[in-house]
Amino acid sequence: MSYQLSSTEEKNLKDIQTAYYMPPVLQRIDLLLKEKIPKSYVFAFNKVYQILRESETEVRQIIQERKKQGKIKNVDQTVKSVVGNIFPRSIIYLFLQNKIVGNIKEDIFITSKPKQVKGFDEISIINIGDTDTQKPDCDLIIYSYHSDKFNKKNLRKCIILSLKTSMRERAAQTYKWKLLLEIANDQGCAVREKYGISYDVPQIPLICFVTVNFYNEINNPQQRGMLKFFDRAFLAKELSEPSDFINPMSDIVEFVNEEFTDR
């Protein structure tokens, strides 16, 4: 089974492939996929940490060369920005490759650009009182639309992914929004009434967290506690042993296929 990417997916894929810092990363990903075995595409998600580490020297060399050419000014700042871009782009690239070989259903899409998702603004804003709002930390969106002619292009299902190389401050920001979402949907919650929290949407998104755990933080009790607030937490790195609080990133394929199946 093979899937032909949509024009938007083709554009997103091209954006990834033409990013100046991605070749060292994509070469390693493609090496994992060269046998064209569908299962290898799934388990490649667990190799993202390894790929990022192995690509680090080459990516820095590319950045240093651009500094010599006068294309960038601050190497350290560029490195931070690039790492923040490589991680989600690697996940999108693997997601699309899995979709091409039939591991992911054709009507499930992924993007890092909220504006590509029609109806996303409506499901991503929590109202606080009459004037204030809160939006989620959102690195990737996995979504699908209604397929019937009356609901065409109306959002049917949505998963918001927060991707972090570290589980420090940014992870805390994300789980706080998830907790706020839970409060907003608890009709009998006194906190909801006290602060005027409202969130009235036809389809509540799932909120998931993904990390490569660069700093080996997931075994810290405080970090483990944060992960329990999410609908699912994933580690884009080989797990040394099964865990009851975080899933291997390869599980995302089965997870999205099941979540986007009408029950």
mmCIF file of C-alpha atoms in Angstrom:
data_model
loop_
_atom_site.group_PDB
_atom_site.id
_atom_site.type_symbol
_atom_site.label_atom_id
_atom_site.label_comp_id
_atom_site.label_asym_id
_atom_site.label_seq_id
_atom_site.Cartn_x
_atom_site.Cartn_y
_atom_site.Cartn_z
ATOM 1 C CA MET A 1 0.000 0.000 0.000
ATOM 2 C CA SER A 2 1.338 3.417 -0.979
ATOM 3 C CA TYR A 3 -0.081 6.859 -0.339
ATOM 4 C CA GLN A 4 0.361 9.940 -2.533
ATOM 5 C CA LEU A 5 0.949 12.990 -0.345
ATOM 6 C CA SER A 6 -1.397 15.943 -0.746
ATOM 7 C CA SER A 7 -0.083 19.215 -2.146
ATOM 8 C CA THR A 8 0.152 20.681 1.370
ATOM 9 C CA GLU A 9 2.019 17.611 2.611
ATOM 10 C CA GLU A 10 4.373 17.785 -0.380
ATOM 11 C CA LYS A 11 5.097 21.422 0.423
ATOM 12 C CA ASN A 12 5.731 20.654 4.087
ATOM 13 C CA LEU A 13 8.040 17.799 3.106
ATOM 14 C CA LYS A 14 9.958 20.029 0.694
ATOM 15 C CA ASP A 15 10.352 22.691 3.396
ATOM 16 C CA ILE A 16 11.988 20.061 5.590
ATOM 17 C CA GLN A 17 14.236 18.701 2.851
ATOM 18 C CA THR A 18 15.463 22.140 1.781
ATOM 19 C CA ALA A 19 16.238 23.477 5.265
ATOM 20 C CA TYR A 20 20.003 24.022 5.221
ATOM 21 C CA TYR A 21 20.596 22.208 8.527
ATOM 22 C CA MET A 22 18.527 19.076 7.800
ATOM 23 C CA PRO A 23 20.718 16.994 5.384
ATOM 24 C CA PRO A 24 22.830 15.309 8.130
ATOM 25 C CA VAL A 25 19.619 14.357 9.937
ATOM 26 C CA LEU A 26 17.672 13.191 6.894
ATOM 27 C CA GLN A 27 20.589 11.100 5.618
ATOM 28 C CA ARG A 28 20.531 9.129 8.875
ATOM 29 C CA ILE A 29 16.755 8.774 8.877
ATOM 30 C CA ASP A 30 16.728 7.595 5.257
ATOM 31 C CA LEU A 31 19.398 5.035 6.106
ATOM 32 C CA LEU A 32 17.024 3.517 8.666
ATOM 33 C CA LEU A 33 14.257 3.391 6.068
ATOM 34 C CA LYS A 34 16.288 2.059 3.144
ATOM 35 C CA GLU A 35 14.973 -1.525 3.443
ATOM 36 C CA LYS A 36 11.422 -0.233 2.838
ATOM 37 C CA ILE A 37 10.056 -2.455 5.609
ATOM 38 C CA PRO A 38 6.941 -0.807 7.157
ATOM 39 C CA LYS A 39 7.891 -1.867 10.698
ATOM 40 C CA SER A 40 11.285 -0.182 10.388
ATOM 41 C CA TYR A 41 9.477 3.079 9.598
ATOM 42 C CA VAL A 42 7.551 2.799 12.874
ATOM 43 C CA PHE A 43 10.562 2.007 15.056
ATOM 44 C CA ALA A 44 12.591 4.800 13.452
ATOM 45 C CA PHE A 45 10.661 7.164 15.745
ATOM 46 C CA ASN A 46 12.625 5.680 18.665
ATOM 47 C CA LYS A 47 15.914 6.635 16.987
ATOM 48 C CA VAL A 48 15.352 10.392 16.905
ATOM 49 C CA TYR A 49 17.516 11.021 19.969
ATOM 50 C CA GLN A 50 20.357 8.974 18.497
ATOM 51 C CA ILE A 51 20.028 10.722 15.134
ATOM 52 C CA LEU A 52 20.083 14.194 16.696
ATOM 53 C CA ARG A 53 23.197 13.328 18.698
ATOM 54 C CA GLU A 54 25.001 11.776 15.741
ATOM 55 C CA SER A 55 24.161 14.760 13.511
ATOM 56 C CA GLU A 56 25.244 17.401 15.999
ATOM 57 C CA THR A 57 28.838 17.843 14.802
ATOM 58 C CA GLU A 58 27.881 18.096 11.135
ATOM 59 C CA VAL A 59 25.071 20.551 11.856
ATOM 60 C CA ARG A 60 27.471 22.745 13.840
ATOM 61 C CA GLN A 61 29.925 22.653 10.953
ATOM 62 C CA ILE A 62 27.188 23.820 8.583
ATOM 63 C CA ILE A 63 26.352 26.675 10.948
ATOM 64 C CA GLN A 64 30.032 27.621 11.309
ATOM 65 C CA GLU A 65 30.348 27.741 7.535
ATOM 66 C CA ARG A 66 27.355 30.029 7.290
ATOM 67 C CA LYS A 67 28.992 32.264 9.900
ATOM 68 C CA LYS A 68 32.101 32.526 7.701
ATOM 69 C CA GLN A 69 29.866 33.410 4.751
ATOM 70 C CA GLY A 70 28.261 36.198 6.769
ATOM 71 C CA LYS A 71 24.820 34.561 6.670
ATOM 72 C CA ILE A 72 24.522 34.415 10.469
ATOM 73 C CA LYS A 73 25.977 36.483 13.302
ATOM 74 C CA ASN A 74 25.693 34.437 16.477
ATOM 75 C CA VAL A 75 26.601 30.741 16.261
ATOM 76 C CA ASP A 76 25.340 29.730 19.721
ATOM 77 C CA GLN A 77 21.989 31.428 19.229
ATOM 78 C CA THR A 78 21.603 29.824 15.802
ATOM 79 C CA VAL A 79 22.442 26.379 17.231
ATOM 80 C CA LYS A 80 19.650 26.735 19.814
ATOM 81 C CA SER A 81 17.182 27.809 17.150
ATOM 82 C CA VAL A 82 18.211 25.021 14.784
ATOM 83 C CA VAL A 83 17.909 22.298 17.431
ATOM 84 C CA GLY A 84 14.421 23.585 18.215
ATOM 85 C CA ASN A 85 13.534 23.209 14.519
ATOM 86 C CA ILE A 86 15.261 19.890 13.813
ATOM 87 C CA PHE A 87 13.284 17.977 16.432
ATOM 88 C CA PRO A 88 9.738 18.720 15.130
ATOM 89 C CA ARG A 89 10.858 18.492 11.508
ATOM 90 C CA SER A 90 12.298 15.040 12.148
ATOM 91 C CA ILE A 91 8.984 13.916 13.642
ATOM 92 C CA ILE A 92 6.983 15.357 10.723
ATOM 93 C CA TYR A 93 9.345 13.740 8.210
ATOM 94 C CA LEU A 94 8.979 10.323 9.848
ATOM 95 C CA PHE A 95 5.212 10.755 10.144
ATOM 96 C CA LEU A 96 4.907 11.503 6.421
ATOM 97 C CA GLN A 97 7.181 8.610 5.476
ATOM 98 C CA ASN A 98 5.038 6.280 7.602
ATOM 99 C CA LYS A 99 1.958 7.630 5.878
ATOM 100 C CA ILE A 100 3.458 7.012 2.436
ATOM 101 C CA VAL A 101 4.047 3.315 3.229
ATOM 102 C CA GLY A 102 0.550 2.900 4.682
ATOM 103 C CA ASN A 103 1.354 2.773 8.402
ATOM 104 C CA ILE A 104 -0.797 5.836 9.086
ATOM 105 C CA LYS A 105 -4.299 6.356 7.728
ATOM 106 C CA GLU A 106 -4.657 8.632 4.723
ATOM 107 C CA ASP A 107 -7.103 11.037 6.393
ATOM 108 C CA ILE A 108 -4.725 11.829 9.288
ATOM 109 C CA PHE A 109 -2.508 14.866 8.812
ATOM 110 C CA ILE A 110 0.361 16.539 10.675
ATOM 111 C CA THR A 111 1.697 20.074 10.686
ATOM 112 C CA SER A 112 3.737 22.526 12.735
ATOM 113 C CA LYS A 113 1.676 25.406 11.325
ATOM 114 C CA PRO A 114 -1.621 25.999 13.163
ATOM 115 C CA LYS A 115 -2.879 28.195 10.316
ATOM 116 C CA GLN A 116 -2.965 25.109 8.084
ATOM 117 C CA VAL A 117 -5.603 23.569 10.357
ATOM 118 C CA LYS A 118 -9.065 24.992 9.735
ATOM 119 C CA GLY A 119 -10.931 25.434 12.989
ATOM 120 C CA PHE A 120 -7.834 25.181 15.179
ATOM 121 C CA ASP A 121 -8.263 28.637 16.727
ATOM 122 C CA GLU A 122 -11.691 27.662 18.017
ATOM 123 C CA ILE A 123 -10.451 24.579 19.870
ATOM 124 C CA SER A 124 -7.194 26.048 21.188
ATOM 125 C CA ILE A 125 -8.427 29.067 23.147
ATOM 126 C CA ILE A 126 -9.544 28.877 26.779
ATOM 127 C CA ASN A 127 -11.351 31.996 27.999
ATOM 128 C CA ILE A 128 -10.462 33.471 31.394
ATOM 129 C CA GLY A 129 -13.166 35.919 32.435
ATOM 130 C CA ASP A 130 -14.502 38.284 29.808
ATOM 131 C CA THR A 131 -11.263 39.544 28.278
ATOM 132 C CA ASP A 132 -8.359 37.132 28.799
ATOM 133 C CA THR A 133 -7.423 33.889 27.053
ATOM 134 C CA GLN A 134 -4.909 31.071 27.301
ATOM 135 C CA LYS A 135 -3.481 29.116 24.364
ATOM 136 C CA PRO A 136 -1.540 25.835 24.491
ATOM 137 C CA ASP A 137 2.142 25.373 23.821
ATOM 138 C CA CYS A 138 1.838 23.754 20.418
ATOM 139 C CA ASP A 139 4.731 22.373 18.372
ATOM 140 C CA LEU A 140 2.841 19.886 16.202
ATOM 141 C CA ILE A 141 -0.796 19.218 15.399
ATOM 142 C CA ILE A 142 -2.143 15.868 14.231
ATOM 143 C CA TYR A 143 -5.637 16.267 12.844
ATOM 144 C CA SER A 144 -8.406 15.056 10.561
ATOM 145 C CA TYR A 145 -11.517 16.555 8.979
ATOM 146 C CA HIS A 146 -15.052 15.286 8.582
ATOM 147 C CA SER A 147 -15.345 13.494 5.258
ATOM 148 C CA ASP A 148 -19.044 13.963 4.505
ATOM 149 C CA LYS A 149 -20.116 16.762 2.179
ATOM 150 C CA PHE A 150 -21.938 18.685 4.911
ATOM 151 C CA ASN A 151 -18.975 18.812 7.308
ATOM 152 C CA LYS A 152 -16.180 18.881 4.741
ATOM 153 C CA LYS A 153 -13.096 20.680 6.067
ATOM 154 C CA ASN A 154 -14.556 20.929 9.566
ATOM 155 C CA LEU A 155 -12.175 19.641 12.199
ATOM 156 C CA ARG A 156 -13.140 16.157 13.373
ATOM 157 C CA LYS A 157 -10.276 15.200 15.656
ATOM 158 C CA CYS A 158 -7.110 16.869 16.896
ATOM 159 C CA ILE A 159 -4.018 15.964 18.912
ATOM 160 C CA ILE A 160 -1.743 18.768 20.105
ATOM 161 C CA LEU A 161 1.858 17.690 20.589
ATOM 162 C CA SER A 162 4.316 19.621 22.722
ATOM 163 C CA LEU A 163 7.884 18.641 21.754
ATOM 164 C CA LYS A 164 10.741 19.396 24.118
ATOM 165 C CA THR A 165 14.418 18.437 24.126
ATOM 166 C CA SER A 166 14.348 19.242 27.846
ATOM 167 C CA MET A 167 11.627 18.667 30.438
ATOM 168 C CA ARG A 168 12.336 21.744 32.490
ATOM 169 C CA GLU A 169 10.337 24.988 32.296
ATOM 170 C CA ARG A 170 8.631 24.358 28.954
ATOM 171 C CA ALA A 171 7.165 21.023 30.035
ATOM 172 C CA ALA A 172 5.668 22.706 33.102
ATOM 173 C CA GLN A 173 4.054 25.363 30.893
ATOM 174 C CA THR A 174 2.433 22.684 28.760
ATOM 175 C CA TYR A 175 1.006 20.578 31.560
ATOM 176 C CA LYS A 176 -0.433 23.699 33.216
ATOM 177 C CA TRP A 177 -2.468 24.386 30.071
ATOM 178 C CA LYS A 178 -3.620 20.758 30.076
ATOM 179 C CA LEU A 179 -4.678 21.143 33.714
ATOM 180 C CA LEU A 180 -6.521 24.351 32.805
ATOM 181 C CA LEU A 181 -8.293 22.424 30.039
ATOM 182 C CA GLU A 182 -9.441 19.822 32.573
ATOM 183 C CA ILE A 183 -10.747 22.562 34.886
ATOM 184 C CA ALA A 184 -12.565 24.255 32.007
ATOM 185 C CA ASN A 185 -14.423 21.021 31.232
ATOM 186 C CA ASP A 186 -15.397 20.203 34.823
ATOM 187 C CA GLN A 187 -18.879 21.651 35.189
ATOM 188 C CA GLY A 188 -18.870 21.312 38.969
ATOM 189 C CA CYS A 189 -15.423 22.785 39.569
ATOM 190 C CA ALA A 190 -15.336 25.736 41.990
ATOM 191 C CA VAL A 191 -12.058 26.955 40.489
ATOM 192 C CA ARG A 192 -13.738 27.109 37.070
ATOM 193 C CA GLU A 193 -16.457 29.370 38.448
ATOM 194 C CA LYS A 194 -14.082 31.476 40.559
ATOM 195 C CA TYR A 195 -11.923 32.523 37.611
ATOM 196 C CA GLY A 196 -14.600 32.531 34.919
ATOM 197 C CA ILE A 197 -12.899 29.775 32.931
ATOM 198 C CA SER A 198 -14.863 28.752 29.855
ATOM 199 C CA TYR A 199 -14.148 26.451 26.944
ATOM 200 C CA ASP A 200 -17.062 25.433 24.761
ATOM 201 C CA VAL A 201 -15.944 23.436 21.732
ATOM 202 C CA PRO A 202 -17.494 20.529 19.792
ATOM 203 C CA GLN A 203 -14.310 18.434 19.936
ATOM 204 C CA ILE A 204 -11.806 18.619 22.800
ATOM 205 C CA PRO A 205 -8.236 18.005 21.590
ATOM 206 C CA LEU A 206 -5.934 15.460 23.121
ATOM 207 C CA ILE A 207 -2.774 16.954 24.629
ATOM 208 C CA CYS A 208 0.396 14.884 24.353
ATOM 209 C CA PHE A 209 4.024 15.451 25.269
ATOM 210 C CA VAL A 210 7.119 14.279 23.384
ATOM 211 C CA THR A 211 10.711 14.519 24.564
ATOM 212 C CA VAL A 212 14.130 13.191 23.580
ATOM 213 C CA ASN A 213 15.211 13.574 27.215
ATOM 214 C CA PHE A 214 18.648 15.056 26.441
ATOM 215 C CA TYR A 215 19.325 15.618 30.141
ATOM 216 C CA ASN A 216 18.025 12.274 31.498
ATOM 217 C CA GLU A 217 15.261 13.950 33.481
ATOM 218 C CA ILE A 218 12.351 11.553 33.092
ATOM 219 C CA ASN A 219 13.219 9.477 36.164
ATOM 220 C CA ASN A 220 13.014 12.537 38.379
ATOM 221 C CA PRO A 221 9.791 12.182 40.443
ATOM 222 C CA GLN A 222 8.759 15.776 39.677
ATOM 223 C CA GLN A 223 9.141 15.210 35.941
ATOM 224 C CA ARG A 224 7.276 11.899 36.089
ATOM 225 C CA GLY A 225 4.468 13.656 37.939
ATOM 226 C CA MET A 226 4.123 16.236 35.165
ATOM 227 C CA LEU A 227 3.855 13.553 32.484
ATOM 228 C CA LYS A 228 0.777 12.065 34.150
ATOM 229 C CA PHE A 229 -1.242 15.170 33.270
ATOM 230 C CA PHE A 230 -1.014 14.446 29.540
ATOM 231 C CA ASP A 231 -3.261 12.169 27.510
ATOM 232 C CA ARG A 232 -0.082 10.392 26.416
ATOM 233 C CA ALA A 233 3.658 11.043 26.818
ATOM 234 C CA PHE A 234 6.232 9.758 24.335
ATOM 235 C CA LEU A 235 10.005 9.326 24.404
ATOM 236 C CA ALA A 236 11.781 9.647 21.025
ATOM 237 C CA LYS A 237 14.612 7.495 22.314
ATOM 238 C CA GLU A 238 15.167 3.808 22.979
ATOM 239 C CA LEU A 239 13.671 2.793 26.328
ATOM 240 C CA SER A 240 16.003 0.587 28.355
ATOM 241 C CA GLU A 241 12.967 -1.069 29.960
ATOM 242 C CA PRO A 242 9.166 -0.710 29.817
ATOM 243 C CA SER A 243 7.769 2.344 31.584
ATOM 244 C CA ASP A 244 4.386 2.998 33.177
ATOM 245 C CA PHE A 245 4.540 6.772 32.656
ATOM 246 C CA ILE A 246 6.058 7.294 29.210
ATOM 247 C CA ASN A 247 5.653 5.418 25.913
ATOM 248 C CA PRO A 248 8.187 4.799 23.163
ATOM 249 C CA MET A 249 7.630 7.238 20.314
ATOM 250 C CA SER A 250 6.957 4.311 17.982
ATOM 251 C CA ASP A 251 3.624 3.875 19.814
ATOM 252 C CA ILE A 252 2.378 7.093 18.243
ATOM 253 C CA VAL A 253 1.500 5.261 15.028
ATOM 254 C CA GLU A 254 -0.942 2.875 16.707
ATOM 255 C CA PHE A 255 -2.135 5.652 19.023
ATOM 256 C CA VAL A 256 -3.188 8.060 16.264
ATOM 257 C CA ASN A 257 -4.714 5.325 14.116
ATOM 258 C CA GLU A 258 -6.873 4.186 17.042
ATOM 259 C CA GLU A 259 -7.803 7.686 18.211
ATOM 260 C CA PHE A 260 -8.872 8.733 14.724
ATOM 261 C CA THR A 261 -11.042 5.672 14.199
ATOM 262 C CA ASP A 262 -14.754 6.329 14.675
ATOM 263 C CA ARG A 263 -16.095 4.324 17.580
#
